Amino acid sequence: MMGVFDVLLLVVLIAVAVGALHGRRLFSSVVLFIVFGLLMALVWLRLHAPDVALAEAVVGAGISGVLLLDALGRLGKGEDEGGDERAD
Amino acid sequence: MLADVLTLALVALGCWFFLSGTLGLLRFPDVYTRLHALTKADNLGLGLVAFGLLWQAPDWPTAVKLLLVWLLGVLASTTAAHMVGRAALGAGQSAWRAEP
Amino acid sequence: MTMFLAAVAVFLLLNIALGLVRIVRGPTMADRMLAAQLFSSTGIAIMLVLSVVLAEPAVLDVALIFAVLAVLATLAFTRRLWKSTGGR
């Protein structure tokens, strides 16, 4: 069963990485990068390296996510998607 | 034996709440309803999983850590829900209404 | 019991894969950030389950760090990014 978990984890990880690299919206890429950090921490846990997973958690979820979002705010890169858009 | 049954039941129930939270995120029509689905159902699921795994804990520091994870999760998601909700209201996003 | 918990980990990972749809579809920035919030709480649950499956208590520390840091990205989002772009 853990084999299924590993395969699924890798597939989702690669999908998220490709989405973050080739997304058209900058903000989506930042969010996908935060998700990538979380999944990467799970990969380190599966490799029996909890210490590396700790570092990945702090850097990926904590520092780099906040820095990227802040940088996006300073760039003034508001998305062109409206605030009042009706969801489907 | 009883501990195993408790773990099985509580973790399975937690999975159900996680599934409903995800479906709520996918199916609900606007930010406010999605906030509602996510921050409540998800943290109930996290609490049930933590409480179920409590019965497998070998010693009491592990059990305390499990409970601490749940407490921090609840605290974090409450804060996040309030901030996103207030920001969405301030940005003037209108709430969803059923089609007449 | 290990088998059941491994199946639970796979199920929670499937939840994350399902939630990726919301990040791709949007439509507003808040929706994408909310999906990241969902992923972090699901990821914490996966870590709790993995700590029993892998019989490694150190995994719990990673989950603890994630629980502390999960809110930071959302805080940076609402305080810095959303405010500076006026929610659009």
mmCIF file of C-alpha atoms in Angstrom:
data_model
loop_
_atom_site.group_PDB
_atom_site.id
_atom_site.type_symbol
_atom_site.label_atom_id
_atom_site.label_comp_id
_atom_site.label_asym_id
_atom_site.label_seq_id
_atom_site.Cartn_x
_atom_site.Cartn_y
_atom_site.Cartn_z
ATOM 1 C CA MET A 1 0.000 0.000 0.000
ATOM 2 C CA MET A 2 2.889 2.358 0.682
ATOM 3 C CA GLY A 3 4.031 1.708 -2.894
ATOM 4 C CA VAL A 4 0.739 3.148 -4.138
ATOM 5 C CA PHE A 5 1.295 6.118 -1.826
ATOM 6 C CA ASP A 6 4.785 6.714 -3.240
ATOM 7 C CA VAL A 7 3.662 6.559 -6.870
ATOM 8 C CA LEU A 8 0.705 8.880 -6.237
ATOM 9 C CA LEU A 9 2.925 11.285 -4.299
ATOM 10 C CA LEU A 10 5.452 11.465 -7.145
ATOM 11 C CA VAL A 11 2.763 11.934 -9.800
ATOM 12 C CA VAL A 12 1.128 14.786 -7.854
ATOM 13 C CA LEU A 13 4.545 16.304 -7.113
ATOM 14 C CA ILE A 14 5.527 16.390 -10.783
ATOM 15 C CA ALA A 15 2.111 17.720 -11.809
ATOM 16 C CA VAL A 16 2.406 20.541 -9.267
ATOM 17 C CA ALA A 17 5.971 21.338 -10.392
ATOM 18 C CA VAL A 18 4.956 21.504 -14.060
ATOM 19 C CA GLY A 19 1.946 23.647 -13.148
ATOM 20 C CA ALA A 20 4.118 26.057 -11.152
ATOM 21 C CA LEU A 21 6.625 26.388 -13.985
ATOM 22 C CA HIS A 22 4.235 26.740 -16.905
ATOM 23 C CA GLY A 23 1.249 28.489 -15.310
ATOM 24 C CA ARG A 24 0.086 31.690 -16.965
ATOM 25 C CA ARG A 25 -0.855 33.475 -13.744
ATOM 26 C CA LEU A 26 1.985 34.470 -11.446
ATOM 27 C CA PHE A 27 -0.146 34.069 -8.325
ATOM 28 C CA SER A 28 -1.137 30.490 -9.205
ATOM 29 C CA SER A 29 2.533 29.655 -9.603
ATOM 30 C CA VAL A 30 3.311 31.006 -6.129
ATOM 31 C CA VAL A 31 0.500 28.986 -4.540
ATOM 32 C CA LEU A 32 1.585 25.861 -6.413
ATOM 33 C CA PHE A 33 5.136 26.472 -5.187
ATOM 34 C CA ILE A 34 3.888 26.502 -1.578
ATOM 35 C CA VAL A 35 2.049 23.226 -2.239
ATOM 36 C CA PHE A 36 5.236 21.862 -3.801
ATOM 37 C CA GLY A 37 7.099 22.559 -0.555
ATOM 38 C CA LEU A 38 4.504 20.592 1.413
ATOM 39 C CA LEU A 39 4.665 17.605 -0.949
ATOM 40 C CA MET A 40 8.468 17.730 -0.936
ATOM 41 C CA ALA A 41 8.408 17.504 2.868
ATOM 42 C CA LEU A 42 6.246 14.379 2.529
ATOM 43 C CA VAL A 43 8.798 12.919 0.090
ATOM 44 C CA TRP A 44 11.611 13.528 2.592
ATOM 45 C CA LEU A 45 9.540 11.823 5.282
ATOM 46 C CA ARG A 46 9.064 8.800 3.037
ATOM 47 C CA LEU A 47 12.851 8.714 2.493
ATOM 48 C CA HIS A 48 13.254 8.451 6.303
ATOM 49 C CA ALA A 49 14.857 11.878 6.529
ATOM 50 C CA PRO A 50 12.726 13.822 9.046
ATOM 51 C CA ASP A 51 15.521 16.340 9.643
ATOM 52 C CA VAL A 52 15.560 17.396 5.997
ATOM 53 C CA ALA A 53 11.754 17.464 6.066
ATOM 54 C CA LEU A 54 11.921 19.914 8.982
ATOM 55 C CA ALA A 55 14.194 22.233 7.000
ATOM 56 C CA GLU A 56 11.935 21.913 3.957
ATOM 57 C CA ALA A 57 8.879 22.723 6.061
ATOM 58 C CA VAL A 58 10.452 25.879 7.484
ATOM 59 C CA VAL A 59 11.899 27.079 4.181
ATOM 60 C CA GLY A 60 9.132 25.933 1.839
ATOM 61 C CA ALA A 61 5.984 26.673 3.819
ATOM 62 C CA GLY A 62 7.338 29.461 6.008
ATOM 63 C CA ILE A 63 9.958 31.715 4.514
ATOM 64 C CA SER A 64 9.822 31.371 0.747
ATOM 65 C CA GLY A 65 6.027 31.396 0.550
ATOM 66 C CA VAL A 66 5.804 34.605 2.566
ATOM 67 C CA LEU A 67 8.677 36.224 0.645
ATOM 68 C CA LEU A 68 7.186 35.367 -2.741
ATOM 69 C CA LEU A 69 3.724 36.648 -1.789
ATOM 70 C CA ASP A 70 5.236 39.839 -0.394
ATOM 71 C CA ALA A 71 7.326 40.345 -3.515
ATOM 72 C CA LEU A 72 4.225 39.854 -5.638
ATOM 73 C CA GLY A 73 2.432 42.519 -3.583
ATOM 74 C CA ARG A 74 5.349 44.967 -3.988
ATOM 75 C CA LEU A 75 5.435 44.349 -7.729
ATOM 76 C CA GLY A 76 1.821 45.464 -7.864
ATOM 77 C CA LYS A 77 1.043 42.370 -9.854
ATOM 78 C CA GLY A 78 -2.619 42.209 -8.982
ATOM 79 C CA GLU A 79 -4.295 39.520 -10.969
ATOM 80 C CA ASP A 80 -6.533 40.669 -13.758
ATOM 81 C CA GLU A 81 -9.277 38.436 -12.391
ATOM 82 C CA GLY A 82 -12.111 40.486 -10.972
ATOM 83 C CA GLY A 83 -12.950 40.544 -7.291
ATOM 84 C CA ASP A 84 -16.622 40.079 -7.981
ATOM 85 C CA GLU A 85 -16.502 37.220 -10.400
ATOM 86 C CA ARG A 86 -19.179 34.575 -10.091
ATOM 87 C CA ALA A 87 -17.816 31.077 -9.657
ATOM 88 C CA ASP A 88 -19.113 28.315 -11.825
ATOM 89 C CA MET B 1 -8.107 -4.525 20.870
ATOM 90 C CA LEU B 2 -10.505 -1.799 21.967
ATOM 91 C CA ALA B 3 -7.828 0.788 21.168
ATOM 92 C CA ASP B 4 -7.534 -0.575 17.620
ATOM 93 C CA VAL B 5 -11.291 -0.452 17.096
ATOM 94 C CA LEU B 6 -11.385 3.132 18.374
ATOM 95 C CA THR B 7 -8.526 4.124 16.053
ATOM 96 C CA LEU B 8 -10.235 2.490 13.088
ATOM 97 C CA ALA B 9 -13.576 4.172 13.715
ATOM 98 C CA LEU B 10 -12.243 7.653 14.526
ATOM 99 C CA VAL B 11 -9.742 7.794 11.652
ATOM 100 C CA ALA B 12 -12.363 6.563 9.169
ATOM 101 C CA LEU B 13 -14.764 9.261 10.417
ATOM 102 C CA GLY B 14 -11.988 11.838 10.054
ATOM 103 C CA CYS B 15 -11.447 10.752 6.446
ATOM 104 C CA TRP B 16 -15.143 11.321 5.778
ATOM 105 C CA PHE B 17 -14.893 14.896 7.026
ATOM 106 C CA PHE B 18 -11.781 15.507 4.919
ATOM 107 C CA LEU B 19 -13.632 14.266 1.855
ATOM 108 C CA SER B 20 -16.608 16.523 2.558
ATOM 109 C CA GLY B 21 -14.257 19.486 3.029
ATOM 110 C CA THR B 22 -12.611 18.836 -0.339
ATOM 111 C CA LEU B 23 -15.961 18.381 -2.077
ATOM 112 C CA GLY B 24 -17.172 21.608 -0.469
ATOM 113 C CA LEU B 25 -14.119 23.447 -1.807
ATOM 114 C CA LEU B 26 -14.832 22.102 -5.276
ATOM 115 C CA ARG B 27 -18.605 22.444 -5.421
ATOM 116 C CA PHE B 28 -19.544 25.546 -3.396
ATOM 117 C CA PRO B 29 -20.211 28.706 -5.419
ATOM 118 C CA ASP B 30 -18.299 31.564 -3.721
ATOM 119 C CA VAL B 31 -15.486 32.434 -1.319
ATOM 120 C CA TYR B 32 -17.631 32.658 1.801
ATOM 121 C CA THR B 33 -19.281 29.270 1.407
ATOM 122 C CA ARG B 34 -15.920 27.701 0.572
ATOM 123 C CA LEU B 35 -14.410 29.219 3.723
ATOM 124 C CA HIS B 36 -17.259 27.684 5.664
ATOM 125 C CA ALA B 37 -16.735 24.213 4.189
ATOM 126 C CA LEU B 38 -12.989 24.253 4.532
ATOM 127 C CA THR B 39 -12.181 25.646 7.918
ATOM 128 C CA LYS B 40 -14.800 23.686 9.812
ATOM 129 C CA ALA B 41 -15.030 20.282 8.140
ATOM 130 C CA ASP B 42 -11.293 20.030 7.635
ATOM 131 C CA ASN B 43 -10.313 20.762 11.199
ATOM 132 C CA LEU B 44 -12.924 18.414 12.550
ATOM 133 C CA GLY B 45 -11.335 15.780 10.294
ATOM 134 C CA LEU B 46 -7.857 16.662 11.579
ATOM 135 C CA GLY B 47 -9.102 16.475 15.166
ATOM 136 C CA LEU B 48 -10.723 13.086 14.622
ATOM 137 C CA VAL B 49 -7.573 11.676 12.961
ATOM 138 C CA ALA B 50 -5.408 13.003 15.812
ATOM 139 C CA PHE B 51 -7.799 11.680 18.436
ATOM 140 C CA GLY B 52 -7.931 8.297 16.709
ATOM 141 C CA LEU B 53 -4.141 8.024 16.510
ATOM 142 C CA LEU B 54 -3.940 8.981 20.197
ATOM 143 C CA TRP B 55 -4.771 5.350 21.058
ATOM 144 C CA GLN B 56 -1.687 4.132 19.168
ATOM 145 C CA ALA B 57 0.696 6.507 20.972
ATOM 146 C CA PRO B 58 3.438 4.599 22.797
ATOM 147 C CA ASP B 59 4.051 7.206 25.513
ATOM 148 C CA TRP B 60 2.484 10.389 26.812
ATOM 149 C CA PRO B 61 4.804 12.969 25.131
ATOM 150 C CA THR B 62 3.652 11.597 21.771
ATOM 151 C CA ALA B 63 0.026 11.938 22.834
ATOM 152 C CA VAL B 64 0.574 15.520 23.992
ATOM 153 C CA LYS B 65 2.232 16.331 20.657
ATOM 154 C CA LEU B 66 -0.737 14.911 18.740
ATOM 155 C CA LEU B 67 -3.162 17.074 20.712
ATOM 156 C CA LEU B 68 -0.884 20.107 20.290
ATOM 157 C CA VAL B 69 -0.876 19.627 16.510
ATOM 158 C CA TRP B 70 -4.666 19.679 16.497
ATOM 159 C CA LEU B 71 -4.847 22.752 18.757
ATOM 160 C CA LEU B 72 -2.387 24.663 16.556
ATOM 161 C CA GLY B 73 -4.280 23.598 13.427
ATOM 162 C CA VAL B 74 -7.560 24.899 14.832
ATOM 163 C CA LEU B 75 -5.933 28.160 15.910
ATOM 164 C CA ALA B 76 -4.294 28.659 12.507
ATOM 165 C CA SER B 77 -7.410 27.960 10.489
ATOM 166 C CA THR B 78 -9.612 30.189 12.670
ATOM 167 C CA THR B 79 -7.205 33.087 12.164
ATOM 168 C CA ALA B 80 -6.945 32.431 8.443
ATOM 169 C CA ALA B 81 -10.727 32.161 8.034
ATOM 170 C CA HIS B 82 -11.349 35.471 9.783
ATOM 171 C CA MET B 83 -8.664 37.289 7.805
ATOM 172 C CA VAL B 84 -9.735 35.956 4.416
ATOM 173 C CA GLY B 85 -13.400 36.585 5.198
ATOM 174 C CA ARG B 86 -12.782 40.159 6.307
ATOM 175 C CA ALA B 87 -10.504 40.864 3.344
ATOM 176 C CA ALA B 88 -13.078 39.466 0.903
ATOM 177 C CA LEU B 89 -15.785 41.623 2.487
ATOM 178 C CA GLY B 90 -13.518 44.675 2.341
ATOM 179 C CA ALA B 91 -12.737 43.991 -1.306
ATOM 180 C CA GLY B 92 -16.436 44.070 -2.014
ATOM 181 C CA GLN B 93 -17.000 40.514 -3.150
ATOM 182 C CA SER B 94 -20.713 39.871 -3.244
ATOM 183 C CA ALA B 95 -22.130 36.785 -1.592
ATOM 184 C CA TRP B 96 -23.743 34.105 -3.694
ATOM 185 C CA ARG B 97 -27.535 34.011 -3.921
ATOM 186 C CA ALA B 98 -29.695 31.224 -5.192
ATOM 187 C CA GLU B 99 -31.078 31.837 -8.660
ATOM 188 C CA PRO B 100 -34.673 33.052 -8.414
ATOM 189 C CA MET C 1 -3.632 -1.664 11.356
ATOM 190 C CA THR C 2 -0.611 -0.486 9.345
ATOM 191 C CA MET C 3 -2.403 -1.499 6.153
ATOM 192 C CA PHE C 4 -5.482 0.516 7.091
ATOM 193 C CA LEU C 5 -3.439 3.598 7.996
ATOM 194 C CA ALA C 6 -1.465 3.369 4.740
ATOM 195 C CA ALA C 7 -4.785 3.294 2.867
ATOM 196 C CA VAL C 8 -5.849 6.383 4.839
ATOM 197 C CA ALA C 9 -2.639 8.154 3.749
ATOM 198 C CA VAL C 10 -3.384 7.305 0.102
ATOM 199 C CA PHE C 11 -6.953 8.572 0.505
ATOM 200 C CA LEU C 12 -5.804 11.884 1.985
ATOM 201 C CA LEU C 13 -3.275 12.304 -0.818
ATOM 202 C CA LEU C 14 -6.092 11.749 -3.320
ATOM 203 C CA ASN C 15 -7.943 14.569 -1.554
ATOM 204 C CA ILE C 16 -4.983 16.864 -2.241
ATOM 205 C CA ALA C 17 -4.906 15.811 -5.902
ATOM 206 C CA LEU C 18 -8.641 16.583 -6.151
ATOM 207 C CA GLY C 19 -8.192 19.995 -4.545
ATOM 208 C CA LEU C 20 -5.627 21.002 -7.197
ATOM 209 C CA VAL C 21 -8.594 21.568 -9.527
ATOM 210 C CA ARG C 22 -9.632 24.571 -7.426
ATOM 211 C CA ILE C 23 -6.143 26.114 -7.706
ATOM 212 C CA VAL C 24 -6.249 25.773 -11.489
ATOM 213 C CA ARG C 25 -9.803 27.082 -11.874
ATOM 214 C CA GLY C 26 -9.716 29.941 -9.395
ATOM 215 C CA PRO C 27 -11.505 32.230 -10.082
ATOM 216 C CA THR C 28 -10.289 34.704 -7.423
ATOM 217 C CA MET C 29 -6.975 34.785 -5.579
ATOM 218 C CA ALA C 30 -8.696 33.997 -2.273
ATOM 219 C CA ASP C 31 -9.974 30.684 -3.690
ATOM 220 C CA ARG C 32 -6.453 29.609 -4.592
ATOM 221 C CA MET C 33 -5.135 30.600 -1.165
ATOM 222 C CA LEU C 34 -7.973 28.649 0.488
ATOM 223 C CA ALA C 35 -6.994 25.562 -1.501
ATOM 224 C CA ALA C 36 -3.441 25.927 -0.168
ATOM 225 C CA GLN C 37 -4.911 26.126 3.331
ATOM 226 C CA LEU C 38 -6.797 22.884 2.699
ATOM 227 C CA PHE C 39 -3.610 21.222 1.499
ATOM 228 C CA SER C 40 -1.684 22.202 4.589
ATOM 229 C CA SER C 41 -4.274 20.756 6.966
ATOM 230 C CA THR C 42 -4.581 17.594 4.853
ATOM 231 C CA GLY C 43 -0.786 17.351 4.725
ATOM 232 C CA ILE C 44 -0.593 17.621 8.509
ATOM 233 C CA ALA C 45 -3.077 14.739 8.789
ATOM 234 C CA ILE C 46 -0.954 12.682 6.362
ATOM 235 C CA MET C 47 2.099 13.351 8.532
ATOM 236 C CA LEU C 48 0.245 12.236 11.681
ATOM 237 C CA VAL C 49 -0.730 8.988 9.950
ATOM 238 C CA LEU C 50 2.804 8.492 8.591
ATOM 239 C CA SER C 51 4.284 8.880 12.073
ATOM 240 C CA VAL C 52 2.418 5.711 13.091
ATOM 241 C CA VAL C 53 2.961 3.819 9.815
ATOM 242 C CA LEU C 54 6.711 4.519 9.642
ATOM 243 C CA ALA C 55 7.024 4.180 13.458
ATOM 244 C CA GLU C 56 9.131 7.334 13.492
ATOM 245 C CA PRO C 57 8.196 9.781 16.266
ATOM 246 C CA ALA C 58 10.299 12.547 14.669
ATOM 247 C CA VAL C 59 7.635 12.863 11.949
ATOM 248 C CA LEU C 60 5.355 14.442 14.564
ATOM 249 C CA ASP C 61 7.796 17.334 14.964
ATOM 250 C CA VAL C 62 7.527 18.099 11.252
ATOM 251 C CA ALA C 63 3.736 18.110 11.564
ATOM 252 C CA LEU C 64 4.045 20.471 14.533
ATOM 253 C CA ILE C 65 6.243 22.888 12.549
ATOM 254 C CA PHE C 66 3.759 22.804 9.671
ATOM 255 C CA ALA C 67 0.872 23.529 12.022
ATOM 256 C CA VAL C 68 2.723 26.575 13.341
ATOM 257 C CA LEU C 69 3.778 27.889 9.933
ATOM 258 C CA ALA C 70 0.625 27.074 7.933
ATOM 259 C CA VAL C 71 -1.056 30.345 8.823
ATOM 260 C CA LEU C 72 1.919 32.515 7.800
ATOM 261 C CA ALA C 73 1.303 32.284 4.060
ATOM 262 C CA THR C 74 -2.364 33.228 4.449
ATOM 263 C CA LEU C 75 -1.395 36.132 6.736
ATOM 264 C CA ALA C 76 1.133 37.424 4.216
ATOM 265 C CA PHE C 77 -1.491 37.033 1.491
ATOM 266 C CA THR C 78 -4.234 39.051 3.202
ATOM 267 C CA ARG C 79 -1.938 41.658 4.792
ATOM 268 C CA ARG C 80 0.543 42.351 2.002
ATOM 269 C CA LEU C 81 -0.695 41.137 -1.358
ATOM 270 C CA TRP C 82 -4.443 41.558 -1.203
ATOM 271 C CA LYS C 83 -4.288 44.955 0.508
ATOM 272 C CA SER C 84 -1.816 46.365 -1.995
ATOM 273 C CA THR C 85 -3.835 45.259 -4.987
ATOM 274 C CA GLY C 86 -7.229 46.191 -3.591
ATOM 275 C CA GLY C 87 -8.579 42.647 -3.874
ATOM 276 C CA ARG C 88 -8.454 42.596 -7.633
#
